[in-house]
XYZ file of C-alpha atoms in Angstrom:
543
model
C 0.000 0.000 0.000
C 1.457 3.390 -0.904
C 2.450 5.707 1.949
C 0.215 8.644 1.049
C -2.904 6.494 0.981
C -1.893 4.670 4.160
C -1.688 7.880 6.193
C -5.078 9.170 5.139
C -6.672 5.763 5.383
C -5.578 5.146 8.962
C -6.501 8.700 9.879
C -10.175 8.002 9.212
C -10.081 4.734 11.208
C -11.317 2.619 8.311
C -10.637 -1.110 8.139
C -11.802 -4.216 6.380
C -13.356 -5.304 9.682
C -15.449 -2.141 9.869
C -16.551 -2.683 6.278
C -17.755 -6.169 7.111
C -19.759 -4.829 10.035
C -21.770 -2.532 7.794
C -23.937 -5.413 6.655
C -26.046 -5.217 9.805
C -29.509 -3.696 10.018
C -29.992 0.049 10.252
C -31.561 1.144 13.515
C -31.848 4.901 13.198
C -35.015 6.479 11.866
C -35.053 8.619 8.758
C -38.248 10.697 8.682
C -40.394 10.848 5.586
C -41.673 14.394 6.132
C -38.700 16.001 4.423
C -40.617 18.928 2.938
C -39.753 21.955 5.056
C -42.427 23.312 7.389
C -40.640 26.590 7.989
C -41.744 29.824 6.418
C -38.742 30.706 4.265
C -38.123 34.284 3.272
C -38.594 34.891 -0.442
C -36.110 37.765 -0.586
C -33.623 37.506 -3.468
C -30.683 36.809 -1.143
C -32.552 34.124 0.801
C -33.675 32.482 -2.422
C -30.127 32.595 -3.745
C -28.883 30.774 -0.647
C -31.435 28.031 -1.299
C -30.302 27.925 -4.924
C -26.669 27.223 -4.096
C -27.616 24.649 -1.478
C -28.632 22.299 -4.322
C -25.261 21.954 -6.096
C -23.519 22.012 -2.702
C -25.486 18.955 -1.575
C -24.166 17.000 -4.553
C -20.876 16.877 -2.574
C -22.503 16.017 0.749
C -20.408 13.947 3.121
C -22.165 11.595 5.511
C -25.800 11.643 4.414
C -26.023 8.417 6.395
C -22.602 8.402 8.078
C -19.101 9.248 6.898
C -18.016 5.999 8.579
C -19.320 4.370 5.399
C -16.775 5.291 2.786
C -19.263 5.322 -0.066
C -21.240 8.135 1.578
C -19.698 11.136 -0.205
C -22.390 12.467 -2.511
C -23.967 12.050 -5.907
C -20.749 10.857 -7.524
C -20.892 7.820 -5.272
C -24.498 7.149 -6.310
C -23.310 7.241 -9.920
C -20.576 4.736 -9.091
C -23.074 2.427 -7.381
C -25.164 2.386 -10.555
C -22.095 1.596 -12.632
C -20.963 -1.364 -10.549
C -24.463 -2.832 -10.934
C -23.869 -3.151 -14.695
C -21.411 -5.272 -16.672
C -19.161 -2.369 -17.629
C -16.890 -1.528 -14.699
C -15.127 -4.359 -12.869
C -12.709 -3.590 -10.059
C -9.663 -5.424 -8.792
C -10.748 -7.554 -5.846
C -9.669 -5.738 -2.698
C -10.474 -5.458 1.000
C -10.603 -1.711 0.472
C -13.507 -1.744 -1.978
C -16.598 -0.375 -0.242
C -18.704 -1.084 -3.352
C -18.052 -4.835 -3.379
C -21.441 -5.838 -1.987
C -23.239 -4.008 -4.786
C -21.040 -5.772 -7.333
C -21.598 -9.160 -5.659
C -25.363 -8.623 -5.166
C -25.111 -9.115 -1.414
C -27.074 -7.378 1.361
C -29.336 -5.477 -1.017
C -32.556 -6.004 0.951
C -34.573 -3.496 2.933
C -32.645 -3.794 6.217
C -29.114 -2.967 5.103
C -27.012 0.166 4.855
C -26.480 -0.083 1.104
C -30.065 0.699 0.179
C -30.297 3.124 3.092
C -27.468 5.276 1.706
C -29.202 5.594 -1.664
C -32.581 6.340 -0.086
C -31.207 8.942 2.322
C -29.188 10.740 -0.305
C -32.063 11.107 -2.746
C -34.670 12.250 -0.261
C -32.379 14.789 1.342
C -31.517 16.003 -2.152
C -35.218 16.368 -2.966
C -35.544 18.397 0.209
C -32.982 20.932 -1.047
C -35.083 21.382 -4.202
C -38.385 21.516 -2.320
C -36.989 24.185 0.002
C -36.352 26.491 -2.941
C -39.542 25.627 -4.822
C -41.640 26.297 -1.740
C -39.931 29.647 -1.139
C -40.826 31.191 -4.506
C -44.336 32.405 -5.317
C -44.536 32.680 -9.123
C -47.208 35.372 -8.829
C -44.970 37.817 -6.941
C -41.438 36.665 -7.745
C -38.862 38.713 -9.606
C -37.452 37.392 -12.876
C -34.294 36.302 -11.053
C -36.351 34.370 -8.509
C -38.367 32.747 -11.288
C -35.074 31.682 -12.857
C -34.041 30.150 -9.551
C -37.413 28.419 -9.347
C -36.725 26.929 -12.773
C -33.420 25.563 -11.490
C -35.129 24.050 -8.442
C -37.723 22.356 -10.626
C -35.005 20.977 -12.903
C -33.141 19.531 -9.924
C -36.297 17.948 -8.549
C -37.168 16.458 -11.926
C -33.620 15.112 -12.232
C -33.802 13.388 -8.845
C -37.270 11.936 -9.401
C -36.309 10.694 -12.859
C -33.356 8.887 -11.273
C -35.474 7.449 -8.470
C -38.285 6.372 -10.764
C -35.850 4.355 -12.835
C -33.910 2.914 -9.896
C -36.815 1.845 -7.655
C -39.426 1.010 -10.308
C -39.940 -2.750 -10.331
C -39.537 -4.155 -13.837
C -39.824 -7.841 -14.754
C -36.844 -10.177 -14.638
C -36.517 -13.942 -14.794
C -35.272 -14.480 -11.235
C -37.470 -12.527 -8.795
C -41.247 -12.184 -9.175
C -42.921 -8.787 -8.900
C -45.295 -10.363 -6.352
C -43.653 -9.756 -2.986
C -43.845 -11.780 0.218
C -47.036 -9.969 1.236
C -48.697 -11.127 -1.997
C -48.813 -7.671 -3.601
C -47.742 -7.107 -7.193
C -45.367 -4.114 -7.267
C -44.652 -4.150 -11.004
C -44.396 -0.608 -12.366
C -44.440 1.070 -8.955
C -41.853 3.805 -8.445
C -41.489 5.886 -5.245
C -43.739 8.221 -3.253
C -43.995 11.840 -4.393
C -43.068 14.414 -1.757
C -43.793 18.007 -2.769
C -43.027 21.297 -1.128
C -45.642 22.196 1.475
C -46.833 18.658 2.238
C -47.830 18.052 5.837
C -46.696 15.235 8.105
C -49.974 13.334 7.835
C -49.688 13.194 4.048
C -46.070 12.057 4.060
C -46.759 9.343 6.628
C -49.393 7.772 4.387
C -47.812 8.343 0.986
C -47.848 5.354 -1.392
C -45.518 4.442 -4.220
C -46.969 5.813 -7.433
C -47.148 3.959 -10.759
C -44.932 5.149 -13.565
C -47.794 7.005 -15.308
C -48.409 9.212 -12.271
C -44.695 9.750 -11.705
C -44.234 10.610 -15.373
C -46.928 13.294 -15.198
C -45.324 14.807 -12.092
C -41.843 14.908 -13.635
C -43.101 16.379 -16.894
C -44.915 19.171 -15.084
C -41.671 20.092 -13.320
C -39.724 19.981 -16.579
C -42.297 22.072 -18.437
C -42.200 24.726 -15.727
C -38.412 24.580 -15.573
C -38.347 25.168 -19.328
C -40.654 28.150 -18.835
C -38.632 29.846 -16.089
C -35.002 28.760 -16.179
C -33.720 31.185 -18.823
C -34.708 34.081 -16.527
C -31.791 33.211 -14.240
C -29.537 35.323 -16.441
C -25.950 36.028 -15.455
C -26.099 33.788 -12.379
C -25.978 30.733 -14.633
C -23.065 28.377 -14.028
C -22.072 24.891 -15.124
C -22.960 23.645 -11.649
C -26.562 24.715 -12.304
C -28.838 23.307 -15.024
C -29.781 25.690 -17.845
C -32.293 25.457 -20.691
C -30.121 23.035 -22.657
C -29.989 20.747 -19.613
C -33.775 20.879 -19.266
C -34.021 19.768 -22.885
C -31.534 17.002 -22.079
C -33.589 15.880 -19.082
C -36.646 15.724 -21.318
C -34.714 13.578 -23.796
C -33.792 11.175 -20.963
C -37.380 11.259 -19.704
C -38.885 10.206 -23.019
C -36.339 7.415 -23.440
C -37.399 6.063 -20.030
C -41.074 6.155 -21.030
C -40.369 4.420 -24.333
C -38.849 1.467 -22.462
C -38.105 -1.436 -24.775
C -39.828 0.306 -27.669
C -42.372 -2.246 -28.845
C -45.489 -0.176 -29.479
C -46.856 2.809 -31.338
C -46.923 4.695 -28.027
C -43.216 3.971 -27.584
C -42.523 5.338 -31.059
C -44.202 8.565 -30.000
C -41.866 8.784 -27.015
C -38.840 8.057 -29.205
C -39.895 10.841 -31.541
C -40.040 13.226 -28.576
C -36.698 12.012 -27.227
C -35.065 12.594 -30.614
C -36.598 16.069 -30.796
C -35.401 17.123 -27.350
C -31.951 15.612 -27.785
C -31.506 17.773 -30.873
C -32.819 20.818 -28.980
C -30.256 20.149 -26.264
C -27.441 19.853 -28.801
C -28.471 23.122 -30.427
C -28.871 25.005 -27.135
C -25.711 23.677 -25.483
C -22.681 25.942 -25.403
C -20.227 23.057 -25.737
C -19.164 20.646 -28.470
C -18.147 17.003 -28.038
C -14.800 16.722 -26.304
C -11.823 16.360 -28.627
C -9.173 13.653 -28.519
C -6.702 16.022 -26.867
C -9.260 17.077 -24.267
C -10.252 13.502 -23.448
C -6.682 12.235 -23.134
C -5.122 15.233 -21.394
C -3.161 14.194 -18.309
C -4.012 17.476 -16.560
C -7.598 18.294 -17.604
C -8.949 14.947 -18.817
C -12.546 14.629 -17.595
C -12.028 17.005 -14.696
C -12.900 20.317 -16.418
C -16.531 21.286 -15.895
C -16.398 23.792 -18.743
C -16.353 20.926 -21.262
C -19.823 19.691 -20.244
C -23.422 20.825 -20.166
C -23.768 20.279 -16.406
C -21.458 18.994 -13.716
C -20.420 18.881 -10.088
C -17.437 20.925 -8.936
C -15.449 20.358 -5.750
C -13.638 23.189 -3.980
C -10.823 22.852 -1.471
C -13.116 23.780 1.436
C -15.501 20.874 0.744
C -15.509 18.228 3.452
C -15.184 15.522 0.795
C -11.913 17.096 -0.358
C -10.636 17.537 3.199
C -11.076 13.823 3.936
C -8.540 13.073 1.228
C -10.192 9.806 0.263
C -13.983 10.209 0.305
C -14.370 11.981 -3.008
C -14.676 11.465 -6.760
C -10.944 11.532 -7.538
C -10.130 9.018 -4.823
C -12.553 6.445 -6.211
C -12.428 7.192 -9.954
C -8.797 8.072 -10.675
C -6.464 5.090 -10.557
C -3.481 7.423 -10.910
C -4.133 9.467 -7.742
C -1.861 7.877 -5.141
C -3.816 9.481 -2.293
C -7.003 7.679 -3.322
C -8.790 4.398 -2.834
C -8.405 3.266 -6.447
C -4.639 3.506 -6.232
C -4.749 1.079 -3.300
C -6.387 -1.471 -5.577
C -9.745 -1.506 -6.134
C -8.355 -0.341 -9.527
C -11.409 0.322 -11.701
C -11.355 -1.161 -15.191
C -13.393 -1.398 -18.341
C -14.925 -4.800 -19.017
C -12.451 -6.794 -21.113
C -15.038 -7.741 -23.744
C -16.091 -4.103 -24.164
C -12.477 -3.108 -24.654
C -11.852 -5.882 -27.193
C -14.899 -4.858 -29.227
C -13.702 -1.270 -29.656
C -11.847 -0.423 -32.861
C -8.155 0.308 -32.400
C -8.769 3.439 -34.483
C -11.194 4.771 -31.853
C -9.148 7.133 -29.670
C -11.385 6.414 -26.664
C -9.644 3.043 -26.393
C -6.601 4.936 -25.104
C -8.498 5.858 -21.924
C -7.741 2.377 -20.582
C -4.465 0.508 -20.269
C -3.957 -1.898 -23.159
C -2.755 -5.405 -22.291
C 0.761 -6.316 -23.338
C 0.887 -7.756 -26.834
C -2.103 -5.795 -28.122
C -1.936 -3.108 -30.808
C -2.269 -0.158 -28.424
C 0.055 -1.407 -25.692
C 2.228 1.449 -24.428
C 0.215 4.136 -26.225
C -2.050 5.256 -23.369
C -0.842 8.638 -22.040
C -0.158 8.160 -18.317
C 0.708 10.598 -15.587
C 4.113 9.584 -14.186
C 3.919 6.089 -12.708
C 0.537 5.245 -14.194
C 2.040 2.557 -16.384
C 2.111 0.239 -13.369
C -1.673 -0.117 -13.397
C -3.386 -3.418 -14.149
C -4.557 -4.211 -17.681
C -7.782 -2.430 -18.685
C -7.391 0.086 -15.828
C -8.986 3.466 -16.468
C -7.129 6.740 -16.899
C -10.275 8.558 -18.035
C -10.741 10.664 -14.904
C -7.579 12.608 -14.110
C -6.820 14.351 -10.812
C -7.200 18.125 -11.073
C -4.094 19.657 -12.663
C -2.708 16.142 -12.982
C -1.674 16.243 -9.311
C -1.608 12.661 -8.081
C 0.033 13.414 -4.723
C -1.872 16.199 -2.988
C -5.597 15.703 -2.339
C -6.144 19.429 -1.692
C -5.187 19.919 -5.339
C -5.975 16.671 -7.134
C -9.361 16.169 -5.481
C -10.489 19.732 -6.269
C -11.958 18.296 -9.420
C -15.250 18.044 -11.280
C -17.349 15.260 -12.748
C -20.099 15.361 -15.386
C -23.836 15.143 -14.820
C -24.697 15.689 -18.482
C -22.519 15.899 -21.578
C -23.612 16.881 -25.042
C -22.249 13.563 -26.329
C -25.075 11.782 -24.515
C -27.592 13.784 -26.526
C -26.048 12.609 -29.794
C -26.438 9.000 -28.669
C -30.015 9.501 -27.493
C -30.838 11.039 -30.857
C -29.165 8.147 -32.691
C -30.834 5.466 -30.577
C -34.268 7.035 -30.933
C -33.745 7.192 -34.699
C -32.743 3.519 -34.725
C -35.931 2.524 -32.899
C -37.895 4.552 -35.436
C -36.264 2.687 -38.338
C -34.255 5.659 -39.587
C -30.946 3.822 -40.017
C -27.406 4.374 -38.792
C -26.599 7.754 -40.330
C -26.705 9.716 -37.060
C -24.479 7.218 -35.252
C -21.990 7.054 -38.130
C -21.839 10.841 -38.398
C -21.060 11.282 -34.707
C -18.494 8.507 -34.582
C -16.647 9.546 -37.755
C -16.639 13.242 -36.857
C -15.724 12.961 -33.197
C -14.370 9.528 -32.204
C -13.186 7.222 -34.985
C -12.696 8.436 -38.550
C -12.617 4.815 -39.760
C -15.923 3.867 -38.159
C -18.588 2.195 -40.294
C -21.959 0.673 -39.458
C -24.451 -1.008 -41.787
C -26.789 -2.381 -39.132
C -30.508 -1.740 -38.749
C -33.302 -2.629 -36.334
C -32.423 -4.174 -32.972
C -28.753 -4.841 -33.869
C -28.376 -1.128 -34.634
C -30.014 -0.192 -31.325
C -27.566 -2.484 -29.523
C -24.610 -0.914 -31.352
C -25.713 2.610 -30.482
C -26.122 1.670 -26.837
C -22.734 -0.062 -26.821
C -20.994 3.044 -28.166
C -22.903 5.119 -25.622
C -21.749 2.809 -22.819
C -18.163 3.331 -23.935
C -18.606 7.095 -24.235
C -20.249 7.521 -20.828
C -18.233 4.822 -19.046
C -17.956 5.692 -15.351
C -20.593 8.443 -15.559
C -23.460 6.537 -13.958
C -25.827 6.371 -16.932
C -25.497 2.848 -18.351
C -27.621 1.395 -15.531
C -30.655 3.167 -16.982
C -30.059 1.732 -20.461
C -29.617 -1.811 -19.166
C -32.813 -1.594 -17.164
C -35.135 0.121 -19.636
C -34.023 -2.054 -22.577
C -34.070 -5.339 -20.625
C -30.390 -5.868 -21.403
C -28.472 -8.826 -19.986
C -25.370 -8.413 -17.850
C -22.597 -10.738 -19.013
C -19.615 -10.788 -16.695
C -18.676 -14.459 -16.985
C -16.801 -15.561 -20.135
C -13.304 -16.776 -21.073
C -10.898 -13.886 -20.501
C -13.190 -11.916 -18.174
C -11.566 -9.438 -15.806
C -14.363 -9.608 -13.225
C -13.499 -11.212 -9.894
C -14.795 -14.776 -9.628
C -17.595 -13.996 -7.162
C -19.040 -11.281 -9.450
C -19.148 -13.253 -12.711
C -22.919 -13.217 -13.075
C -24.643 -13.733 -16.415
C -28.279 -12.691 -16.450
C -31.095 -13.355 -18.877
C -32.328 -9.827 -19.421
C -32.190 -7.036 -16.813
C -30.812 -8.218 -13.458
C -33.194 -8.456 -10.514
C -30.746 -6.336 -8.503
C -31.575 -3.309 -10.651
C -34.945 -3.075 -8.859
C -33.608 -1.239 -5.809
C -35.309 -2.079 -2.505
C -37.150 0.505 -0.416
C -35.698 0.469 3.091
C -37.339 -0.679 6.300
C -36.869 2.691 8.019
C -39.078 4.320 5.404
C -41.816 1.757 6.009
C -41.552 2.517 9.720
C -42.548 6.108 8.975
C -44.837 5.709 5.974
C -47.608 3.167 6.490
C -48.577 3.168 2.810
C -45.308 1.413 1.973
C -45.860 -1.528 4.313
C -46.267 -4.690 2.213
C -45.394 -2.780 -0.981
C -41.639 -3.211 -0.965
C -39.619 -4.639 -3.849
C -38.595 -8.272 -3.274
C -35.017 -8.775 -2.105
C -32.741 -9.801 -5.029
C -29.701 -10.602 -2.864
C -27.722 -13.766 -3.644
C -30.176 -14.870 -6.353
C -27.476 -15.508 -8.975
C -24.685 -18.059 -9.212
C -21.347 -16.890 -10.625
C -20.222 -18.334 -13.944
C -17.209 -20.612 -13.884
C -15.121 -22.070 -16.689
């Protein structure tokens, strides 16, 4: 173990023994009535404080407890979603706090893993509800209306995430009929709005996707109406009109699902429309080869994206040294967790499928004997990483030694590249061919790229290229789940650890996240309407 990591690690009193103890039941109560009951001043300065509380909470440390070293904000939630797919194996290690998600262990209602996700989202919704409830559209200034638009966009973003994560969708391992005999297929999460009273929140059922969809769309429509009034206060850490369009594109892709009906085609048409609107409205272009592979600003510069999260040196997550995005996502940062081996990697079969002419392939270490071996640009010492290890996310300024520099980084919430792939996938579902995919790939990623596919094979190819493009950015989970895609981690040459080599037939049962027991303790409408526990329902593949 390197010295820098060892000092920080011991300083926070973390150990493999403590990690093992986190599989016990949660005892504390997390109240459901998160909508504020206080009368909040609607003065411009007070509203502005509520505005900046939303991006600040993205970097929240210890939503549940900072003793759990995955509890460091939205970036960790993104990483959880990624390890639930077949795209991002990690070197087996006693330091990996995400192992139980990868191994599908302890995912039921009584464990800390689901509790972290639940706590983070509902406290995040509270930050949005606080602002939304503080602004009266009838008397607000234009600036306050702009802030209201931002609050609505944040709330829509969180509910769109939650709807997709907790909605029970069919799989071939766990029935949608739970132990109480209730069918929870299509149920999402409760809706908590600004101004709701305690009685309402304590008897607040999970809503079906149709009701959730209407709620999210209303927020997005109002965000679209107001958000441009924010004016000069706009920043990459806040969503703007282009981001609202992007959220609508994501929203319609979720509603389209597997795309097997005329109704789904209508949603794909809308998704394609809003993806193009987002591309047109965005003030950024797809990242270039030099920008992607830079050892100092590679995927740590918020100015290259539509929307992102920015750390500053004063943030508690930075001050910990190891409970932050850079620690977990940059294998080259010697102060971080990933450097201590849970090195994060791209799935070996994904890597092998990529063309050698695609520059994105250089964001992972090529195995010895392959065409690109030795061509990945490393920060000093990075060449010692394991095969397939990522160098996509660089420490800020390329500083691998000092967390107060290297961890003062950023990570993306939405990139314009995603919009190109949504547009191309929607077109593929609508039978429009591969022209949009080929144009993006040839212009921005691989000049030698060709594709003559159509129908479902074309859809799969678009989604594959999107998975590569957005690797590590927390989005592939949604594509796997909505499209009923199989996870395939077990095969000859796999780089997944033996215990995680699951092969599923369609979407994994573990992608239906469980509502936690503490929420049922405080919301009677959820009793007997929980998602069935998917833990330990799969057997690892073996040769």
